[in-house]
Tab-separated table of C-alpha atoms in Angstrom:
chain	number	residue	atom	x	y	z
S	1	UNK	CA	-26.739	-29.695	-34.914
S	2	UNK	CA	-30.276	-28.545	-35.648
S	3	UNK	CA	-32.712	-26.867	-33.280
S	4	UNK	CA	-36.479	-26.562	-33.808
S	5	UNK	CA	-37.518	-23.450	-31.912
S	6	UNK	CA	-40.683	-21.666	-30.846
S	7	UNK	CA	-43.075	-24.516	-31.611
S	8	UNK	CA	-45.908	-25.954	-29.547
S	9	UNK	CA	-44.443	-29.420	-28.974
S	10	UNK	CA	-46.317	-32.589	-28.006
S	11	UNK	CA	-44.148	-34.050	-25.218
S	12	UNK	CA	-45.399	-36.708	-22.788
S	13	UNK	CA	-48.966	-36.192	-24.063
S	14	UNK	CA	-48.817	-32.477	-23.270
S	15	UNK	CA	-48.335	-29.496	-25.563
S	16	UNK	CA	-45.397	-27.413	-24.358
S	17	UNK	CA	-43.494	-24.381	-25.637
S	18	UNK	CA	-40.062	-26.000	-25.842
S	19	UNK	CA	-37.162	-26.284	-28.260
S	20	UNK	CA	-35.817	-29.546	-29.694
S	21	UNK	CA	-32.090	-30.071	-30.300
S	22	UNK	CA	-31.212	-32.678	-32.913
S	23	UNK	CA	-27.810	-34.246	-33.569
S	24	UNK	CA	-26.921	-37.156	-35.842
S	25	UNK	CA	-30.583	-37.977	-36.401
S	26	UNK	CA	-31.491	-38.153	-32.711
S	27	UNK	CA	-33.329	-35.883	-30.319
S	28	UNK	CA	-30.595	-34.997	-27.830
S	29	UNK	CA	-32.286	-32.294	-25.782
S	30	UNK	CA	-35.758	-30.896	-25.135
S	31	UNK	CA	-35.804	-27.680	-23.144
S	32	UNK	CA	-36.993	-24.098	-23.036
S	33	UNK	CA	-34.927	-21.716	-25.146
S	34	UNK	CA	-31.977	-23.826	-26.327
S	35	UNK	CA	-29.129	-21.446	-27.184
S	36	UNK	CA	-26.055	-22.001	-29.314
S	37	UNK	CA	-24.691	-21.739	-32.814
S	38	UNK	CA	-27.061	-24.258	-34.401
S	39	UNK	CA	-28.969	-24.430	-37.630
S	40	UNK	CA	-32.460	-23.252	-36.672
S	41	UNK	CA	-35.969	-24.096	-37.805
S	42	UNK	CA	-38.468	-21.495	-36.615
S	43	UNK	CA	-41.704	-23.304	-35.763
S	44	UNK	CA	-43.539	-20.212	-34.519
S	45	UNK	CA	-47.289	-20.698	-34.805
S	46	UNK	CA	-46.892	-24.412	-35.558
S	47	UNK	CA	-47.529	-27.584	-33.586
S	48	UNK	CA	-44.634	-30.043	-33.454
S	49	UNK	CA	-45.715	-33.691	-33.422
S	50	UNK	CA	-43.991	-37.067	-33.642
S	51	UNK	CA	-43.917	-38.448	-37.163
S	52	UNK	CA	-46.920	-40.663	-37.845
S	53	UNK	CA	-46.605	-44.441	-38.277
S	54	UNK	CA	-48.690	-46.371	-40.806
S	55	UNK	CA	-48.551	-50.160	-40.636
S	56	UNK	CA	-50.662	-50.763	-43.757
S	57	UNK	CA	-49.495	-49.217	-47.029
S	58	UNK	CA	-49.428	-50.501	-50.609
S	59	UNK	CA	-46.410	-49.051	-52.430
S	60	UNK	CA	-47.073	-51.280	-55.498
S	61	UNK	CA	-43.418	-51.417	-56.586
S	62	UNK	CA	-42.008	-53.779	-57.753
S	63	UNK	CA	-44.483	-55.193	-60.219
S	64	UNK	CA	-47.158	-52.505	-60.365
S	65	UNK	CA	-45.184	-49.287	-60.868
S	66	UNK	CA	-47.906	-47.905	-63.148
S	67	UNK	CA	-49.979	-47.416	-59.957
S	68	UNK	CA	-47.304	-46.172	-57.520
S	69	UNK	CA	-43.571	-46.378	-56.882
S	70	UNK	CA	-41.663	-46.579	-53.634
S	71	UNK	CA	-40.483	-43.013	-54.218
S	72	UNK	CA	-43.911	-41.516	-54.975
S	73	UNK	CA	-45.634	-43.519	-52.245
S	74	UNK	CA	-43.148	-42.522	-49.566
S	75	UNK	CA	-43.258	-38.879	-50.712
S	76	UNK	CA	-47.023	-39.101	-50.273
S	77	UNK	CA	-46.422	-40.517	-46.797
S	78	UNK	CA	-44.140	-37.610	-45.905
S	79	UNK	CA	-46.696	-35.118	-47.264
S	80	UNK	CA	-49.316	-36.662	-44.981
S	81	UNK	CA	-47.069	-36.537	-41.921
S	82	UNK	CA	-46.000	-40.192	-41.951
S	83	UNK	CA	-42.327	-40.826	-41.236
S	84	UNK	CA	-42.605	-44.618	-40.964
S	85	UNK	CA	-44.594	-47.021	-43.113
S	86	UNK	CA	-44.898	-50.777	-43.369
S	87	UNK	CA	-45.522	-51.894	-46.939
S	88	UNK	CA	-47.707	-54.814	-47.885
S	89	UNK	CA	-46.305	-57.828	-49.759
S	90	UNK	CA	-48.665	-58.087	-52.739
S	91	UNK	CA	-45.929	-56.953	-55.133
S	92	UNK	CA	-44.146	-58.915	-57.866
S	93	UNK	CA	-42.012	-60.861	-57.119
S	94	UNK	CA	-43.663	-61.703	-53.831
S	95	UNK	CA	-41.348	-61.174	-50.835
S	96	UNK	CA	-41.571	-64.812	-49.785
S	97	UNK	CA	-37.926	-65.940	-49.964
S	98	UNK	CA	-34.503	-64.656	-48.936
S	99	UNK	CA	-33.248	-63.597	-52.383
S	100	UNK	CA	-36.338	-61.615	-53.343
S	101	UNK	CA	-36.590	-59.983	-49.916
S	102	UNK	CA	-32.929	-58.918	-50.108
S	103	UNK	CA	-33.582	-57.304	-53.488
S	104	UNK	CA	-36.722	-55.671	-52.128
S	105	UNK	CA	-34.845	-54.247	-49.147
S	106	UNK	CA	-32.199	-52.782	-51.480
S	107	UNK	CA	-34.875	-51.164	-53.635
S	108	UNK	CA	-36.526	-49.668	-50.562
S	109	UNK	CA	-33.178	-48.382	-49.288
S	110	UNK	CA	-32.484	-46.695	-52.624
S	111	UNK	CA	-35.921	-45.196	-53.246
S	112	UNK	CA	-37.727	-44.509	-49.968
S	113	UNK	CA	-37.750	-41.032	-48.403
S	114	UNK	CA	-39.231	-42.238	-45.070
S	115	UNK	CA	-38.552	-45.239	-42.831
S	116	UNK	CA	-40.011	-48.167	-44.782
S	117	UNK	CA	-40.277	-51.723	-43.515
S	118	UNK	CA	-41.612	-54.504	-45.739
S	119	UNK	CA	-43.867	-57.356	-44.770
S	120	UNK	CA	-43.023	-60.814	-46.002
S	121	UNK	CA	-45.791	-63.165	-47.105
S	122	UNK	CA	-47.300	-65.717	-44.748
S	123	UNK	CA	-47.510	-68.251	-47.572
S	124	UNK	CA	-45.524	-68.544	-50.782
S	125	UNK	CA	-46.989	-66.299	-53.495
S	126	UNK	CA	-49.878	-65.623	-51.094
S	127	UNK	CA	-51.356	-68.841	-52.447
S	128	UNK	CA	-52.298	-70.196	-49.027
S	129	UNK	CA	-50.609	-73.541	-49.581
S	130	UNK	CA	-47.048	-73.421	-48.184
S	131	UNK	CA	-45.807	-71.367	-45.233
S	132	UNK	CA	-42.669	-69.321	-45.893
S	133	UNK	CA	-39.354	-69.857	-44.083
S	134	UNK	CA	-39.943	-67.377	-41.266
S	135	UNK	CA	-36.648	-68.185	-39.586
S	136	UNK	CA	-34.582	-67.258	-42.653
S	137	UNK	CA	-36.622	-64.122	-43.319
S	138	UNK	CA	-36.413	-62.966	-39.717
S	139	UNK	CA	-32.628	-63.053	-40.079
S	140	UNK	CA	-33.062	-60.288	-42.676
S	141	UNK	CA	-34.955	-58.141	-40.175
S	142	UNK	CA	-38.470	-59.119	-41.205
S	143	UNK	CA	-40.717	-59.379	-38.153
S	144	UNK	CA	-44.182	-59.131	-39.720
S	145	UNK	CA	-45.886	-61.587	-42.057
S	146	UNK	CA	-49.066	-60.991	-44.055
S	147	UNK	CA	-50.912	-62.321	-47.093
S	148	UNK	CA	-52.738	-59.001	-47.322
S	149	UNK	CA	-55.309	-58.928	-50.088
S	150	UNK	CA	-56.341	-62.514	-49.397
S	151	UNK	CA	-57.242	-64.502	-46.333
S	152	UNK	CA	-55.419	-67.737	-45.502
S	153	UNK	CA	-58.313	-70.100	-46.130
S	154	UNK	CA	-56.866	-73.407	-44.942
S	155	UNK	CA	-57.125	-73.867	-41.170
S	156	UNK	CA	-54.111	-76.167	-40.949
S	157	UNK	CA	-51.907	-73.834	-42.972
S	158	UNK	CA	-52.836	-70.916	-40.719
S	159	UNK	CA	-52.174	-73.039	-37.643
S	160	UNK	CA	-48.741	-73.968	-39.026
S	161	UNK	CA	-48.005	-70.291	-39.731
S	162	UNK	CA	-49.036	-69.218	-36.236
S	163	UNK	CA	-47.002	-72.011	-34.644
S	164	UNK	CA	-43.911	-70.844	-36.550
S	165	UNK	CA	-44.662	-67.205	-35.703
S	166	UNK	CA	-44.724	-68.081	-32.012
S	167	UNK	CA	-41.436	-69.985	-32.290
S	168	UNK	CA	-39.732	-67.092	-34.111
S	169	UNK	CA	-41.360	-64.315	-32.048
S	170	UNK	CA	-42.781	-62.613	-35.140
S	171	UNK	CA	-46.250	-61.287	-35.866
S	172	UNK	CA	-49.003	-62.610	-38.113
S	173	UNK	CA	-50.834	-59.660	-39.686
S	174	UNK	CA	-54.013	-60.985	-41.239
S	175	UNK	CA	-56.414	-59.825	-43.910
S	176	UNK	CA	-59.422	-61.886	-42.864
S	177	UNK	CA	-61.742	-62.715	-45.716
S	178	UNK	CA	-63.655	-65.946	-46.201
S	179	UNK	CA	-64.363	-65.981	-49.933
S	180	UNK	CA	-67.241	-68.432	-49.521
S	181	UNK	CA	-69.222	-65.380	-48.359
S	182	UNK	CA	-68.310	-63.195	-51.341
S	183	UNK	CA	-70.106	-63.692	-54.641
S	184	UNK	CA	-68.392	-62.749	-57.935
S	185	UNK	CA	-68.920	-59.058	-58.649
S	186	UNK	CA	-69.754	-58.186	-55.034
S	187	UNK	CA	-68.359	-54.723	-54.382
S	188	UNK	CA	-70.070	-52.989	-51.421
S	189	UNK	CA	-71.502	-53.798	-47.999
S	190	UNK	CA	-74.556	-56.037	-48.124
S	191	UNK	CA	-77.459	-53.792	-47.121
S	192	UNK	CA	-80.793	-52.497	-48.342
S	193	UNK	CA	-79.091	-49.204	-49.236
S	194	UNK	CA	-76.651	-50.795	-51.671
S	195	UNK	CA	-79.137	-53.359	-52.959
S	196	UNK	CA	-81.386	-50.470	-54.019
S	197	UNK	CA	-78.554	-49.196	-56.217
S	198	UNK	CA	-78.279	-52.559	-57.947
S	199	UNK	CA	-74.933	-53.483	-56.430
S	200	UNK	CA	-74.038	-56.940	-55.120
S	201	UNK	CA	-73.119	-56.883	-51.430
S	202	UNK	CA	-70.431	-58.412	-49.213
S	203	UNK	CA	-71.753	-59.501	-45.790
S	204	UNK	CA	-69.908	-58.669	-42.574
S	205	UNK	CA	-69.372	-62.389	-41.948
S	206	UNK	CA	-66.970	-62.411	-44.892
S	207	UNK	CA	-64.551	-60.629	-42.538
S	208	UNK	CA	-65.645	-61.680	-39.060
S	209	UNK	CA	-65.971	-65.441	-39.655
S	210	UNK	CA	-62.316	-65.872	-40.592
S	211	UNK	CA	-61.206	-63.470	-37.854
S	212	UNK	CA	-63.058	-65.550	-35.272
S	213	UNK	CA	-61.394	-68.674	-36.686
S	214	UNK	CA	-57.981	-67.004	-36.492
S	215	UNK	CA	-58.507	-65.976	-32.892
S	216	UNK	CA	-59.323	-69.568	-31.955
S	217	UNK	CA	-55.991	-70.630	-33.472
S	218	UNK	CA	-54.179	-67.822	-31.633
S	219	UNK	CA	-55.651	-69.167	-28.390
S	220	UNK	CA	-53.936	-72.482	-29.122
S	221	UNK	CA	-50.661	-71.195	-30.629
S	222	UNK	CA	-50.203	-68.145	-28.364
S	223	UNK	CA	-48.584	-66.062	-31.115
S	224	UNK	CA	-48.701	-62.326	-31.717
S	225	UNK	CA	-51.539	-61.481	-34.089
S	226	UNK	CA	-52.775	-58.262	-35.690
S	227	UNK	CA	-56.000	-57.893	-37.670
S	228	UNK	CA	-56.000	-55.588	-40.701
S	229	UNK	CA	-58.654	-52.966	-41.590
S	230	UNK	CA	-61.472	-53.997	-39.263
S	231	UNK	CA	-64.846	-52.852	-40.616
S	232	UNK	CA	-67.622	-54.809	-38.900
S	233	UNK	CA	-69.105	-54.628	-35.413
S	234	UNK	CA	-68.879	-58.429	-35.106
S	235	UNK	CA	-65.104	-58.183	-35.640
S	236	UNK	CA	-64.758	-55.510	-32.961
S	237	UNK	CA	-66.611	-57.753	-30.514
S	238	UNK	CA	-64.432	-60.736	-31.414
S	239	UNK	CA	-61.243	-58.761	-30.753
S	240	UNK	CA	-62.634	-57.412	-27.498
S	241	UNK	CA	-63.395	-60.946	-26.307
S	242	UNK	CA	-59.952	-62.209	-27.379
S	243	UNK	CA	-58.272	-59.421	-25.418
S	244	UNK	CA	-60.407	-60.191	-22.373
S	245	UNK	CA	-59.203	-63.787	-22.715
S	246	UNK	CA	-55.601	-62.551	-22.531
S	247	UNK	CA	-54.592	-63.199	-26.137
S	248	UNK	CA	-51.729	-61.236	-27.716
S	249	UNK	CA	-53.883	-59.606	-30.392
S	250	UNK	CA	-54.529	-56.165	-31.838
S	251	UNK	CA	-56.595	-54.571	-34.570
S	252	UNK	CA	-56.500	-51.545	-36.841
S	253	UNK	CA	-59.168	-49.371	-38.422
S	254	UNK	CA	-58.797	-47.063	-41.402
S	255	UNK	CA	-59.675	-43.388	-41.621
S	256	UNK	CA	-62.267	-44.083	-44.316
S	257	UNK	CA	-64.090	-46.654	-42.200
S	258	UNK	CA	-64.199	-44.112	-39.365
S	259	UNK	CA	-65.561	-41.357	-41.615
S	260	UNK	CA	-67.823	-42.999	-44.204
S	261	UNK	CA	-70.716	-45.487	-44.422
S	262	UNK	CA	-72.486	-47.569	-47.053
S	263	UNK	CA	-74.976	-44.732	-47.645
S	264	UNK	CA	-72.066	-42.503	-48.777
S	265	UNK	CA	-70.952	-44.747	-51.655
S	266	UNK	CA	-71.239	-42.963	-55.004
S	267	UNK	CA	-68.939	-44.941	-57.286
S	268	UNK	CA	-65.563	-46.697	-57.675
S	269	UNK	CA	-63.665	-44.139	-55.560
S	270	UNK	CA	-65.803	-45.316	-52.628
S	271	UNK	CA	-65.053	-48.984	-53.357
S	272	UNK	CA	-62.589	-50.636	-50.998
S	273	UNK	CA	-62.091	-54.009	-49.357
S	274	UNK	CA	-63.467	-54.421	-46.755
S	275	UNK	CA	-66.323	-52.183	-47.874
S	276	UNK	CA	-67.834	-49.196	-46.109
S	277	UNK	CA	-70.445	-50.701	-43.818
S	278	UNK	CA	-73.486	-49.496	-41.878
S	279	UNK	CA	-73.815	-46.589	-39.461
S	280	UNK	CA	-73.967	-49.110	-36.611
S	281	UNK	CA	-70.703	-50.665	-37.784
S	282	UNK	CA	-69.015	-47.261	-38.025
S	283	UNK	CA	-70.078	-46.324	-34.519
S	284	UNK	CA	-68.741	-49.650	-33.268
S	285	UNK	CA	-65.345	-48.891	-34.864
S	286	UNK	CA	-65.160	-45.453	-33.254
S	287	UNK	CA	-66.162	-46.839	-29.865
S	288	UNK	CA	-63.780	-49.779	-30.346
S	289	UNK	CA	-60.847	-47.393	-30.653
S	290	UNK	CA	-61.998	-45.459	-27.621
S	291	UNK	CA	-62.458	-48.509	-25.386
S	292	UNK	CA	-59.311	-50.347	-26.516
S	293	UNK	CA	-60.958	-53.129	-28.539
S	294	UNK	CA	-59.116	-51.636	-31.521
S	295	UNK	CA	-55.594	-50.310	-31.125
S	296	UNK	CA	-54.427	-48.179	-34.010
S	297	UNK	CA	-55.441	-46.227	-37.077
S	298	UNK	CA	-53.866	-47.385	-40.343
S	299	UNK	CA	-54.512	-46.300	-43.929
S	300	UNK	CA	-54.596	-49.225	-46.370
S	301	UNK	CA	-53.274	-46.730	-48.957
S	302	UNK	CA	-54.146	-48.468	-52.244
S	303	UNK	CA	-53.343	-46.488	-55.403
S	304	UNK	CA	-54.782	-47.417	-58.809
S	305	UNK	CA	-54.629	-45.778	-62.201
S	306	UNK	CA	-57.524	-43.597	-63.321
S	307	UNK	CA	-58.166	-46.016	-66.185
S	308	UNK	CA	-58.543	-48.920	-63.757
S	309	UNK	CA	-60.903	-47.036	-61.465
S	310	UNK	CA	-62.966	-45.609	-64.346
S	311	UNK	CA	-64.978	-48.804	-64.760
S	312	UNK	CA	-68.370	-50.050	-63.523
S	313	UNK	CA	-68.494	-50.756	-59.786
S	314	UNK	CA	-68.309	-54.524	-60.178
S	315	UNK	CA	-65.234	-54.287	-62.436
S	316	UNK	CA	-63.202	-51.484	-60.804
S	317	UNK	CA	-60.469	-52.575	-58.357
S	318	UNK	CA	-60.894	-52.195	-54.593
S	319	UNK	CA	-58.962	-49.481	-52.785
S	320	UNK	CA	-58.389	-45.766	-52.255
S	321	UNK	CA	-55.377	-43.549	-51.551
S	322	UNK	CA	-55.219	-42.052	-48.083
S	323	UNK	CA	-51.701	-41.209	-46.894
S	324	UNK	CA	-51.994	-37.503	-47.695
S	325	UNK	CA	-55.451	-36.972	-46.207
S	326	UNK	CA	-56.061	-39.226	-43.193
S	327	UNK	CA	-54.554	-37.156	-40.388
S	328	UNK	CA	-56.129	-33.893	-41.539
S	329	UNK	CA	-59.526	-35.544	-42.092
S	330	UNK	CA	-59.604	-37.254	-38.701
S	331	UNK	CA	-58.351	-34.165	-36.884
S	332	UNK	CA	-61.017	-32.068	-38.571
S	333	UNK	CA	-63.916	-34.440	-37.867
S	334	UNK	CA	-63.147	-35.837	-34.434
S	335	UNK	CA	-60.988	-33.175	-32.758
S	336	UNK	CA	-62.351	-29.933	-34.233
S	337	UNK	CA	-65.925	-30.639	-35.327
S	338	UNK	CA	-67.136	-33.255	-32.862
S	339	UNK	CA	-64.655	-32.446	-30.094
S	340	UNK	CA	-64.869	-36.148	-29.347
S	341	UNK	CA	-61.123	-36.846	-29.317
S	342	UNK	CA	-58.126	-34.862	-28.162
S	343	UNK	CA	-55.170	-34.221	-30.422
S	344	UNK	CA	-53.161	-36.428	-28.073
S	345	UNK	CA	-55.533	-39.371	-28.578
S	346	UNK	CA	-55.389	-39.058	-32.346
S	347	UNK	CA	-51.593	-38.836	-32.399
S	348	UNK	CA	-51.352	-41.834	-30.078
S	349	UNK	CA	-53.460	-44.006	-32.410
S	350	UNK	CA	-51.444	-42.850	-35.428
S	351	UNK	CA	-47.932	-42.816	-33.952
S	352	UNK	CA	-47.113	-44.079	-30.469
S	353	UNK	CA	-49.506	-47.059	-30.428
S	354	UNK	CA	-48.484	-48.547	-33.809
S	355	UNK	CA	-44.783	-48.031	-33.020
S	356	UNK	CA	-45.192	-49.839	-29.708
S	357	UNK	CA	-47.313	-52.685	-31.057
S	358	UNK	CA	-44.953	-53.353	-33.964
S	359	UNK	CA	-41.858	-53.020	-31.737
S	360	UNK	CA	-40.390	-50.103	-33.671
S	361	UNK	CA	-37.980	-48.753	-31.110
S	362	UNK	CA	-37.034	-45.091	-30.901
S	363	UNK	CA	-40.028	-43.676	-32.774
S	364	UNK	CA	-43.604	-42.647	-32.075
S	365	UNK	CA	-42.854	-40.035	-29.411
S	366	UNK	CA	-40.882	-36.831	-29.133
S	367	UNK	CA	-38.447	-37.590	-26.342
S	368	UNK	CA	-34.717	-37.422	-25.734
S	369	UNK	CA	-32.884	-40.382	-27.264
S	370	UNK	CA	-35.543	-41.087	-29.875
S	371	UNK	CA	-35.078	-40.639	-33.608
S	372	UNK	CA	-35.799	-37.105	-34.788
S	373	UNK	CA	-38.860	-38.143	-36.813
S	374	UNK	CA	-40.911	-34.995	-36.497
S	375	UNK	CA	-43.672	-33.122	-38.310
S	376	UNK	CA	-44.598	-29.460	-38.175
S	377	UNK	CA	-48.324	-28.816	-38.499
S	378	UNK	CA	-50.370	-25.662	-38.820
S	379	UNK	CA	-53.430	-26.621	-36.786
S	380	UNK	CA	-55.324	-23.536	-37.999
S	381	UNK	CA	-54.652	-23.780	-41.754
S	382	UNK	CA	-57.879	-24.631	-43.536
S	383	UNK	CA	-57.631	-25.937	-47.084
S	384	UNK	CA	-59.558	-27.997	-49.607
S	385	UNK	CA	-58.251	-31.452	-50.555
S	386	UNK	CA	-57.238	-31.488	-54.214
S	387	UNK	CA	-56.398	-34.973	-55.483
S	388	UNK	CA	-54.745	-33.554	-58.611
S	389	UNK	CA	-51.987	-32.159	-56.374
S	390	UNK	CA	-51.199	-35.398	-54.525
S	391	UNK	CA	-47.607	-36.613	-54.366
S	392	UNK	CA	-49.051	-40.096	-54.881
S	393	UNK	CA	-49.561	-41.320	-58.432
S	394	UNK	CA	-52.969	-42.511	-57.268
S	395	UNK	CA	-55.761	-39.937	-57.266
S	396	UNK	CA	-58.500	-42.408	-56.304
S	397	UNK	CA	-60.044	-40.831	-53.225
S	398	UNK	CA	-63.616	-40.149	-52.093
S	399	UNK	CA	-62.360	-37.087	-50.207
S	400	UNK	CA	-61.495	-34.862	-53.176
S	401	UNK	CA	-62.993	-31.433	-52.449
S	402	UNK	CA	-63.395	-31.975	-48.703
S	403	UNK	CA	-62.358	-29.079	-46.471
S	404	UNK	CA	-59.963	-29.782	-43.611
S	405	UNK	CA	-58.792	-27.712	-40.652
S	406	UNK	CA	-55.038	-28.361	-40.501
S	407	UNK	CA	-52.081	-28.768	-42.837
S	408	UNK	CA	-48.747	-30.568	-42.641
S	409	UNK	CA	-46.013	-28.010	-43.296
S	410	UNK	CA	-42.737	-29.891	-42.920
S	411	UNK	CA	-41.627	-33.476	-42.330
S	412	UNK	CA	-38.292	-34.630	-40.895
S	413	UNK	CA	-36.915	-38.177	-40.802
S	414	UNK	CA	-33.934	-38.606	-38.482
S	415	UNK	CA	-33.543	-34.851	-38.460
S	416	UNK	CA	-33.447	-34.515	-42.226
S	417	UNK	CA	-36.148	-32.608	-44.059
S	418	UNK	CA	-37.873	-35.004	-46.484
S	419	UNK	CA	-40.898	-32.901	-47.415
S	420	UNK	CA	-41.970	-29.279	-47.184
S	421	UNK	CA	-45.224	-27.654	-48.199
S	422	UNK	CA	-44.607	-25.200	-51.015
S	423	UNK	CA	-45.478	-21.642	-50.127
């Protein structure tokens, strides 16, 4: 048995001075001053939080191991406080059939240091033409389907996918992007700010138009639906309306869309899809989280090689890495600096809420009977983000050199230490 002692523990949305007893990967007791002959972790001066849950991560392997591997990506997750991740299906081979998904699951089992659940594709090879066999893939434990990186353009194909999702009680997780709105070489939000820099813009309708279409199909098919990386105020409003209409829908927002705007873009490390949008859009995202129009914070961790990113804006790939920085950045800005959110709110959006929405039982909260997925955080440890020291192979971040107000010290998955900050 293992006991974590002397920490300030987040239990039932309240910080309490209690000990946590762990046995066989589970939290078996939470109480003041647990005695006994147990292995002990002294958490004096630290805050003990539930492991974070990220439902939008690109681990790149198999097929793109020059960018990231399952091992390096999940070590980066652990370093950032994430004990559970869901990995996107734009790998090679695509996880769109039973044989390839079985192989993928074996690779994840062998290489991952945190709980890792893969998405399967909505359509074969993410080509938008043929819906995968959701029934067969669900039998392997796959409950989430996404063509992340591309939107499903064909209305009838998406309707077929949502009909099957409803029948199988699985979730459609959609990257909404109508490519008729995106010109070749477009790389930033369409605004006067970016136009002045000579960059070709992507309008908000590129995201919101397909989302609105999807929500109309959800109304008919009554399936569970989750919208990826919402960036535009029109999308927030569409989700709010869908929820008011009683639809089974949810939406996520990334740390970078909560922290940055189109005016902040300096080069390829600020290029992501969807792009950083206007101040008005950013405020809508923050307020959307606060009023329940949006449900969770995800990362869209998207590692690339330095060579790939070191190109002109229109040629460089979309995406930034974020697993190792998002919690500290958001805590610093919204809890410490603005005092707009509580620690409990932030942890809910990054742990309890995603676990609940994605039906991941036994995680997301520190409570008896749950898995011992736990992080120890020094809430008073200031440091400067240094991308060169990331666990991730990707160093492509706009936050290199930013100062943050807290630091992850130790990460446990099912009671086993998977990462520890070097002294």
